[in-house]
mmCIF file with all atom_site columns, C-alpha atoms in Angstrom:
data_model
loop_
_atom_site.group_PDB
_atom_site.id
_atom_site.type_symbol
_atom_site.label_atom_id
_atom_site.label_alt_id
_atom_site.label_comp_id
_atom_site.label_asym_id
_atom_site.label_entity_id
_atom_site.label_seq_id
_atom_site.pdbx_PDB_ins_code
_atom_site.Cartn_x
_atom_site.Cartn_y
_atom_site.Cartn_z
_atom_site.occupancy
_atom_site.B_iso_or_equiv
_atom_site.pdbx_formal_charge
_atom_site.auth_seq_id
_atom_site.auth_comp_id
_atom_site.auth_asym_id
_atom_site.auth_atom_id
_atom_site.pdbx_PDB_model_num
ATOM 1   C CA . MET A 1 1   ? -78.638  155.832 -29.692 1.00 82.00 ? 406 MET A CA 1
ATOM 2   C CA . GLU A 1 2   ? -81.479  154.091 -27.858 1.00 88.00 ? 407 GLU A CA 1
ATOM 3   C CA . THR A 1 3   ? -79.688  153.135 -25.547 1.00 89.00 ? 408 THR A CA 1
ATOM 4   C CA . ALA A 1 4   ? -78.948  156.747 -24.515 1.00 89.00 ? 409 ALA A CA 1
ATOM 5   C CA . ALA A 1 5   ? -82.309  157.525 -25.241 1.00 88.00 ? 410 ALA A CA 1
ATOM 6   C CA . LEU A 1 6   ? -83.458  154.757 -22.908 1.00 88.00 ? 411 LEU A CA 1
ATOM 7   C CA . ILE A 1 7   ? -81.175  155.972 -20.034 1.00 90.00 ? 412 ILE A CA 1
ATOM 8   C CA . VAL A 1 8   ? -82.590  159.680 -20.410 1.00 88.00 ? 413 VAL A CA 1
ATOM 9   C CA . PHE A 1 9   ? -86.265  157.863 -19.729 1.00 88.00 ? 414 PHE A CA 1
ATOM 10  C CA . LEU A 1 10  ? -85.271  155.483 -17.224 1.00 90.00 ? 415 LEU A CA 1
ATOM 11  C CA . ALA A 1 11  ? -83.944  158.213 -15.191 1.00 92.00 ? 416 ALA A CA 1
ATOM 12  C CA . THR A 1 12  ? -86.285  161.144 -15.402 1.00 92.00 ? 417 THR A CA 1
ATOM 13  C CA . LEU A 1 13  ? -88.853  158.014 -14.496 1.00 93.00 ? 418 LEU A CA 1
ATOM 14  C CA . GLY A 1 14  ? -86.694  157.564 -11.577 1.00 93.00 ? 419 GLY A CA 1
ATOM 15  C CA . ILE A 1 15  ? -86.430  161.217 -10.699 1.00 95.00 ? 420 ILE A CA 1
ATOM 16  C CA . GLY A 1 16  ? -90.187  161.650 -10.872 1.00 93.00 ? 421 GLY A CA 1
ATOM 17  C CA . LEU A 1 17  ? -90.292  158.614 -8.658  1.00 94.00 ? 422 LEU A CA 1
ATOM 18  C CA . LEU A 1 18  ? -88.343  160.089 -6.282  1.00 95.00 ? 423 LEU A CA 1
ATOM 19  C CA . SER A 1 19  ? -89.315  163.693 -6.189  1.00 96.00 ? 424 SER A CA 1
ATOM 20  C CA . LEU A 1 20  ? -93.010  161.847 -6.114  1.00 96.00 ? 425 LEU A CA 1
ATOM 21  C CA . ALA A 1 21  ? -91.729  160.407 -3.243  1.00 96.00 ? 426 ALA A CA 1
ATOM 22  C CA . PHE A 1 22  ? -89.847  163.290 -1.655  1.00 97.00 ? 427 PHE A CA 1
ATOM 23  C CA . LEU A 1 23  ? -93.777  165.525 -1.917  1.00 97.00 ? 428 LEU A CA 1
ATOM 24  C CA . VAL A 1 24  ? -95.223  162.576 0.452   1.00 97.00 ? 429 VAL A CA 1
ATOM 25  C CA . LEU A 1 25  ? -92.605  162.445 2.676   1.00 97.00 ? 430 LEU A CA 1
ATOM 26  C CA . SER A 1 26  ? -93.182  166.898 2.975   1.00 97.00 ? 431 SER A CA 1
ATOM 27  C CA . ALA A 1 27  ? -96.705  165.917 2.467   1.00 97.00 ? 432 ALA A CA 1
ATOM 28  C CA . LEU A 1 28  ? -95.758  163.662 5.576   1.00 97.00 ? 433 LEU A CA 1
ATOM 29  C CA . HIS A 1 29  ? -93.519  165.670 8.057   1.00 97.00 ? 434 HIS A CA 1
ATOM 30  C CA . LEU A 1 30  ? -96.894  168.682 7.328   1.00 97.00 ? 435 LEU A CA 1
ATOM 31  C CA . TYR A 1 31  ? -99.134  166.699 8.716   1.00 97.00 ? 436 TYR A CA 1
ATOM 32  C CA . ARG A 1 32  ? -96.956  165.878 11.772  1.00 96.00 ? 437 ARG A CA 1
ATOM 33  C CA . THR A 1 33  ? -96.782  169.411 12.274  1.00 96.00 ? 438 THR A CA 1
ATOM 34  C CA . PHE A 1 34  ? -99.891  170.684 12.143  1.00 96.00 ? 439 PHE A CA 1
ATOM 35  C CA . ARG A 1 35  ? -101.121 167.843 14.237  1.00 95.00 ? 440 ARG A CA 1
ATOM 36  C CA . TYR A 1 36  ? -98.121  168.064 16.666  1.00 94.00 ? 441 TYR A CA 1
ATOM 37  C CA . ALA A 1 37  ? -99.052  172.239 16.737  1.00 94.00 ? 442 ALA A CA 1
ATOM 38  C CA . TYR A 1 38  ? -103.208 170.972 16.813  1.00 93.00 ? 443 TYR A CA 1
ATOM 39  C CA . LYS A 1 39  ? -101.816 169.115 20.400  1.00 93.00 ? 444 LYS A CA 1
ATOM 40  C CA . ASP A 1 40  ? -99.331  172.297 22.175  1.00 91.00 ? 445 ASP A CA 1
ATOM 41  C CA . SER A 1 41  ? -102.187 174.692 21.411  1.00 91.00 ? 446 SER A CA 1
ATOM 42  C CA . GLN A 1 42  ? -105.216 173.133 23.472  1.00 90.00 ? 447 GLN A CA 1
ATOM 43  C CA . PRO A 1 43  ? -103.889 173.717 26.811  1.00 89.00 ? 448 PRO A CA 1
ATOM 44  C CA . TRP A 1 44  ? -102.872 177.362 25.946  1.00 91.00 ? 449 TRP A CA 1
ATOM 45  C CA . LYS A 1 45  ? -107.203 177.827 23.796  1.00 91.00 ? 450 LYS A CA 1
ATOM 46  C CA . ARG A 1 46  ? -108.672 175.949 27.011  1.00 89.00 ? 451 ARG A CA 1
ATOM 47  C CA . ILE A 1 47  ? -106.145 179.283 29.692  1.00 92.00 ? 452 ILE A CA 1
ATOM 48  C CA . PHE A 1 48  ? -107.319 181.793 26.714  1.00 92.00 ? 453 PHE A CA 1
ATOM 49  C CA . SER A 1 49  ? -110.865 180.850 27.042  1.00 93.00 ? 454 SER A CA 1
ATOM 50  C CA . GLU A 1 50  ? -110.794 180.392 31.398  1.00 93.00 ? 455 GLU A CA 1
ATOM 51  C CA . GLN A 1 51  ? -109.357 184.052 30.694  1.00 94.00 ? 456 GLN A CA 1
ATOM 52  C CA . ALA A 1 52  ? -112.091 185.388 28.683  1.00 94.00 ? 457 ALA A CA 1
ATOM 53  C CA . SER A 1 53  ? -114.831 184.017 30.604  1.00 95.00 ? 458 SER A CA 1
ATOM 54  C CA . ARG A 1 54  ? -112.910 185.721 32.994  1.00 95.00 ? 459 ARG A CA 1
ATOM 55  C CA . PHE A 1 55  ? -112.490 188.557 31.250  1.00 95.00 ? 460 PHE A CA 1
ATOM 56  C CA . GLY A 1 56  ? -116.591 188.448 30.635  1.00 94.00 ? 461 GLY A CA 1
ATOM 57  C CA . ALA A 1 57  ? -117.710 188.499 33.999  1.00 95.00 ? 462 ALA A CA 1
ATOM 58  C CA . SER A 1 58  ? -115.862 191.836 35.493  1.00 96.00 ? 463 SER A CA 1
ATOM 59  C CA . LEU A 1 59  ? -116.833 193.227 32.190  1.00 95.00 ? 464 LEU A CA 1
ATOM 60  C CA . GLN A 1 60  ? -120.705 192.494 33.676  1.00 96.00 ? 465 GLN A CA 1
ATOM 61  C CA . THR A 1 61  ? -119.746 193.434 36.652  1.00 96.00 ? 466 THR A CA 1
ATOM 62  C CA . MET A 1 62  ? -117.884 196.274 35.009  1.00 96.00 ? 467 MET A CA 1
ATOM 63  C CA . GLU A 1 63  ? -121.098 197.209 33.303  1.00 96.00 ? 468 GLU A CA 1
ATOM 64  C CA . GLU A 1 64  ? -123.661 196.196 36.198  1.00 96.00 ? 469 GLU A CA 1
ATOM 65  C CA . ARG A 1 65  ? -121.792 199.165 38.540  1.00 96.00 ? 470 ARG A CA 1
ATOM 66  C CA . ALA A 1 66  ? -121.961 201.033 35.711  1.00 96.00 ? 471 ALA A CA 1
ATOM 67  C CA . ARG A 1 67  ? -125.938 200.509 35.402  1.00 96.00 ? 472 ARG A CA 1
ATOM 68  C CA . ASN A 1 68  ? -126.097 201.221 38.998  1.00 96.00 ? 473 ASN A CA 1
ATOM 69  C CA . MET A 1 69  ? -124.275 204.447 39.425  1.00 96.00 ? 474 MET A CA 1
ATOM 70  C CA . ALA A 1 70  ? -126.831 205.710 36.398  1.00 95.00 ? 475 ALA A CA 1
ATOM 71  C CA . ALA A 1 71  ? -129.646 204.267 38.562  1.00 95.00 ? 476 ALA A CA 1
ATOM 72  C CA . GLU A 1 72  ? -127.610 207.167 41.666  1.00 95.00 ? 477 GLU A CA 1
ATOM 73  C CA . GLY A 1 73  ? -127.449 209.227 39.704  1.00 94.00 ? 478 GLY A CA 1
ATOM 74  C CA . HIS A 1 74  ? -130.843 210.189 37.958  1.00 95.00 ? 479 HIS A CA 1
ATOM 75  C CA . ASP A 1 75  ? -132.278 209.615 41.829  1.00 93.00 ? 480 ASP A CA 1
ATOM 76  C CA . MET A 1 76  ? -130.116 211.964 42.726  1.00 95.00 ? 481 MET A CA 1
ATOM 77  C CA . ARG A 1 77  ? -130.945 214.736 39.561  1.00 94.00 ? 482 ARG A CA 1
ATOM 78  C CA . GLU A 1 78  ? -134.611 213.954 40.783  1.00 93.00 ? 483 GLU A CA 1
ATOM 79  C CA . THR A 1 79  ? -134.295 214.727 44.532  1.00 93.00 ? 484 THR A CA 1
ATOM 80  C CA . VAL A 1 80  ? -132.353 218.231 43.585  1.00 93.00 ? 485 VAL A CA 1
ATOM 81  C CA . ASP A 1 81  ? -135.101 219.002 40.949  1.00 92.00 ? 486 ASP A CA 1
ATOM 82  C CA . ASP A 1 82  ? -137.682 217.898 44.066  1.00 91.00 ? 487 ASP A CA 1
ATOM 83  C CA . ILE A 1 83  ? -135.742 220.826 46.446  1.00 92.00 ? 488 ILE A CA 1
ATOM 84  C CA . ARG A 1 84  ? -135.457 222.994 43.361  1.00 92.00 ? 489 ARG A CA 1
ATOM 85  C CA . ASP A 1 85  ? -139.211 223.128 42.925  1.00 90.00 ? 490 ASP A CA 1
ATOM 86  C CA . PHE A 1 86  ? -139.618 223.280 46.822  1.00 90.00 ? 491 PHE A CA 1
ATOM 87  C CA . LEU A 1 87  ? -137.709 226.637 47.164  1.00 88.00 ? 492 LEU A CA 1
ATOM 88  C CA . GLU A 1 88  ? -139.608 227.664 44.822  1.00 87.00 ? 493 GLU A CA 1
ATOM 89  C CA . GLU A 1 89  ? -142.140 226.904 46.168  1.00 85.00 ? 494 GLU A CA 1
ATOM 90  C CA . MET A 1 90  ? -140.896 228.433 49.445  1.00 84.00 ? 495 MET A CA 1
ATOM 91  C CA . ARG A 1 91  ? -139.842 231.281 47.640  1.00 82.00 ? 496 ARG A CA 1
ATOM 92  C CA . SER A 1 92  ? -143.300 232.348 46.128  1.00 82.00 ? 497 SER A CA 1
ATOM 93  C CA . HIS A 1 93  ? -145.692 231.349 49.402  1.00 81.00 ? 498 HIS A CA 1
ATOM 94  C CA . PRO A 1 94  ? -147.691 234.006 50.298  1.00 83.00 ? 499 PRO A CA 1
ATOM 95  C CA . LEU A 1 95  ? -146.857 234.777 53.946  1.00 81.00 ? 500 LEU A CA 1
ATOM 96  C CA . LEU A 1 96  ? -143.398 235.503 52.873  1.00 79.00 ? 501 LEU A CA 1
ATOM 97  C CA . ARG A 1 97  ? -144.287 237.416 50.268  1.00 79.00 ? 502 ARG A CA 1
ATOM 98  C CA . ALA A 1 98  ? -146.163 239.153 53.206  1.00 81.00 ? 503 ALA A CA 1
ATOM 99  C CA . ALA A 1 99  ? -142.866 238.985 55.122  1.00 80.00 ? 504 ALA A CA 1
ATOM 100 C CA . ARG A 1 100 ? -140.704 240.938 52.705  1.00 80.00 ? 505 ARG A CA 1
ATOM 101 C CA . PHE A 1 101 ? -143.776 243.523 52.613  1.00 78.00 ? 506 PHE A CA 1
ATOM 102 C CA . ALA A 1 102 ? -143.160 243.216 56.509  1.00 81.00 ? 507 ALA A CA 1
ATOM 103 C CA . SER A 1 103 ? -139.832 243.585 56.834  1.00 82.00 ? 508 SER A CA 1
ATOM 104 C CA . ARG A 1 104 ? -139.763 246.351 53.610  1.00 81.00 ? 509 ARG A CA 1
ATOM 105 C CA . LEU A 1 105 ? -141.838 248.650 56.086  1.00 79.00 ? 510 LEU A CA 1
ATOM 106 C CA . ARG A 1 106 ? -140.063 249.100 59.177  1.00 73.00 ? 511 ARG A CA 1
ATOM 107 C CA . ARG A 1 107 ? -136.681 250.483 57.615  1.00 65.00 ? 512 ARG A CA 1
#
């Protein structure tokens, strides 16, 4: 009975040590996998950073173009307002009123 208990105890201890060895081996495999994944991701990281910088530059260019278009639209609106004010002044000018009055009398 004592020998059977000793055999069961040693077998359990051996299986525990074997499980611990497999656990350490699995951890080493995971470490190696993550290390290679990191090394493999470096070229992609560089490519993505280059694309992101190009995208940022094109975004800044588009923003500058939109800002220029808004400024030109504002200038055009000011020009149209100036033309509208000029036409209003011309319509209300006294000489133009006199010419309209004279043309009504001629008919």
